Short mmCIF file of C-alpha atoms in Angstrom, two decimals:
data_model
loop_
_atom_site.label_atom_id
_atom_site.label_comp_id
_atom_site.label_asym_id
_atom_site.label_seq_id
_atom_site.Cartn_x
_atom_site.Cartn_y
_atom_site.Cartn_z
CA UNK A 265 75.16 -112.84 129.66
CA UNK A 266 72.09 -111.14 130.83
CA UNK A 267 70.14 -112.10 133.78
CA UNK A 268 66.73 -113.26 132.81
CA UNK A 269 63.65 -110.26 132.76
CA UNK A 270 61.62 -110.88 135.37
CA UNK A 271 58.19 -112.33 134.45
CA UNK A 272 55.24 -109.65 134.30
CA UNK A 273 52.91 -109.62 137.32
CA UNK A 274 49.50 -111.81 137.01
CA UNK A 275 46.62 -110.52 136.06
CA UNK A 276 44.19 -109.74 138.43
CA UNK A 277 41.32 -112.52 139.23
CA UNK A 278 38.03 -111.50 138.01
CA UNK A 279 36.49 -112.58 141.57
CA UNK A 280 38.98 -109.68 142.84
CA UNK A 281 37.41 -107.01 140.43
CA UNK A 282 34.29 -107.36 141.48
CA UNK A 283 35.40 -107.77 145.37
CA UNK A 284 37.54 -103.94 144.52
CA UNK A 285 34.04 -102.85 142.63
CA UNK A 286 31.77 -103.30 145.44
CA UNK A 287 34.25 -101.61 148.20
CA UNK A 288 34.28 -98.59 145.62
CA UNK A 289 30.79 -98.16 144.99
CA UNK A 290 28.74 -96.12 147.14
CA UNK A 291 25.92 -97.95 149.46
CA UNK A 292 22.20 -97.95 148.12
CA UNK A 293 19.99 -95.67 149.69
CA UNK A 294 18.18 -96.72 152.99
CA UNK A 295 14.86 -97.25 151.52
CA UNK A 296 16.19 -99.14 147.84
CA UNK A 297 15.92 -102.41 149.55
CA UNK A 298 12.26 -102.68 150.86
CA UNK A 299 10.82 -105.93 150.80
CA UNK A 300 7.61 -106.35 149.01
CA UNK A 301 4.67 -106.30 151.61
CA UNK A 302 2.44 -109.45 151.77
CA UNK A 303 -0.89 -109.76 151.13
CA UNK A 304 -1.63 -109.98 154.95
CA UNK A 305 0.40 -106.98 155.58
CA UNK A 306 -1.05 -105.19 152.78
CA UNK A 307 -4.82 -105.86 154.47
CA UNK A 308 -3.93 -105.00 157.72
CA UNK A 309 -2.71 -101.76 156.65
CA UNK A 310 -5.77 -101.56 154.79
CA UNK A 311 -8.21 -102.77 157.80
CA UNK A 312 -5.97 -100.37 160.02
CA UNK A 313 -6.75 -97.29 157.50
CA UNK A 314 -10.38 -98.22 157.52
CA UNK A 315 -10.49 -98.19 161.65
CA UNK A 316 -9.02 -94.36 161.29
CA UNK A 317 -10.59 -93.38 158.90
CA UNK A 318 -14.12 -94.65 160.83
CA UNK A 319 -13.04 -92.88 163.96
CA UNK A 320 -12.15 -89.76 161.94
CA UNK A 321 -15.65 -89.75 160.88
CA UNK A 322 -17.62 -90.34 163.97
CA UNK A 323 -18.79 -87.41 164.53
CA UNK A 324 -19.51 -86.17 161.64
CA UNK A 325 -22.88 -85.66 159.82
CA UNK A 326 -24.55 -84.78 155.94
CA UNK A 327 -23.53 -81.25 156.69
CA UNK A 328 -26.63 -79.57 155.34
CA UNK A 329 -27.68 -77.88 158.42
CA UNK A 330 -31.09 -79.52 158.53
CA UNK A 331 -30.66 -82.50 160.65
CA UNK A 332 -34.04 -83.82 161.65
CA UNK A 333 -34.76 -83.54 157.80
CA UNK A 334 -31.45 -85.63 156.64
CA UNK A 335 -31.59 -88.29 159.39
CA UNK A 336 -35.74 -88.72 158.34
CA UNK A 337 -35.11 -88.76 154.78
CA UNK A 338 -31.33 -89.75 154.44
CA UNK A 339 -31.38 -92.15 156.93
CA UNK A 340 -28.45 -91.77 159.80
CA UNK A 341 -25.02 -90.83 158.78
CA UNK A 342 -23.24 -93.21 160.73
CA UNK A 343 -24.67 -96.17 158.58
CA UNK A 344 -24.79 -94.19 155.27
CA UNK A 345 -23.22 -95.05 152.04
CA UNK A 346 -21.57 -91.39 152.07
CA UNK A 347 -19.72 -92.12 155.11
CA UNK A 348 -18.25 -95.39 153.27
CA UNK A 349 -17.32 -93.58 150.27
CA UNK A 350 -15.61 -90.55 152.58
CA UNK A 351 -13.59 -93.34 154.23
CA UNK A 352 -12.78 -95.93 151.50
CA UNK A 353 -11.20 -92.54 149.38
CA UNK A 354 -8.81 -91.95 151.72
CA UNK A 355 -7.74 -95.20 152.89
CA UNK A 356 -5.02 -95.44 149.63
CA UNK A 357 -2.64 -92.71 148.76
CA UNK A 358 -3.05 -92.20 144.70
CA UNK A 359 0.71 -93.52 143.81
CA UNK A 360 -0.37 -96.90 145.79
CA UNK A 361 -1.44 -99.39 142.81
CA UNK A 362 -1.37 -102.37 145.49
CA UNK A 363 -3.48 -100.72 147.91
CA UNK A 364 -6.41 -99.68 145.06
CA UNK A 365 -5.77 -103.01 143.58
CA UNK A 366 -6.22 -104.21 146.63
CA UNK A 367 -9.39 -102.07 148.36
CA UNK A 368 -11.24 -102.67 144.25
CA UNK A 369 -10.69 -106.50 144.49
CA UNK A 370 -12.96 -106.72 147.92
CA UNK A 371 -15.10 -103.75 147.59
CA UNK A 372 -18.48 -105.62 147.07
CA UNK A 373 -17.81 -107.62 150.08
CA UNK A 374 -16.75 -104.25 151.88
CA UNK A 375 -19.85 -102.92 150.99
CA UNK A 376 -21.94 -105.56 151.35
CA UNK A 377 -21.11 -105.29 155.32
CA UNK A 378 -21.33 -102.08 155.88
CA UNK A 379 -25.04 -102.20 154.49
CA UNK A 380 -25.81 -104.76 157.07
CA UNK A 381 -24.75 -102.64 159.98
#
């Protein structure tokens, strides 16, 4: 008589599969994960940006060469709605939805206190 055929080997658990998948598979890259940024976050970054880009243009003026003229008929540069406009366009890279989303939802209030400066 023969002996008996050994029985075939178990099948693999599912949970293992996956366990054997995930060793294989190569790590995400480093920046794949980033959380979200909060709304606070998001406005301090935007505040921050604002602070720069104020100090950036300190010293600057209407650029027309005529000074006495601008600051009598322009009013001052440091107060002016061109300064505003120079510093709210570059406080948000173009790809950043959030930020514009962001700087358009509080722009009459933004403006609003800069005119009372």
């Amino acid at each position: 008589m023969r002996p008996p055929a050994p029985a075939p080997a178990p099948a693999p658990a599912p949970a293992a599969l996956g366990l054997l998948l995930l060793l294989l598979l190569p790590p995400p890259p480093p920046g794949a994960a980033a959380k979200k940024a909060t709304p606070c976050k998001r406005c301090r970054e935007l505040v921050d940006k604002f602070n720069q880009g104020m100090a950036d243009t300190a010293k600057k003026n209407f650029g027309g060469g005529n000074t006495a003229w601008e600051e009598k008929t322009l009013s001052k540069y440091e107060f002016s709605e061109v300064r505003l406009l120079e510093i709210t366009e570059g406080l948000c890279v173009s790809s950043d939805f959030e930020c514009h989303s962001l700087l358009e939802e509080h722009e009459d209030h933004l403006e609003a206190w800069w005119l009372r400066l």
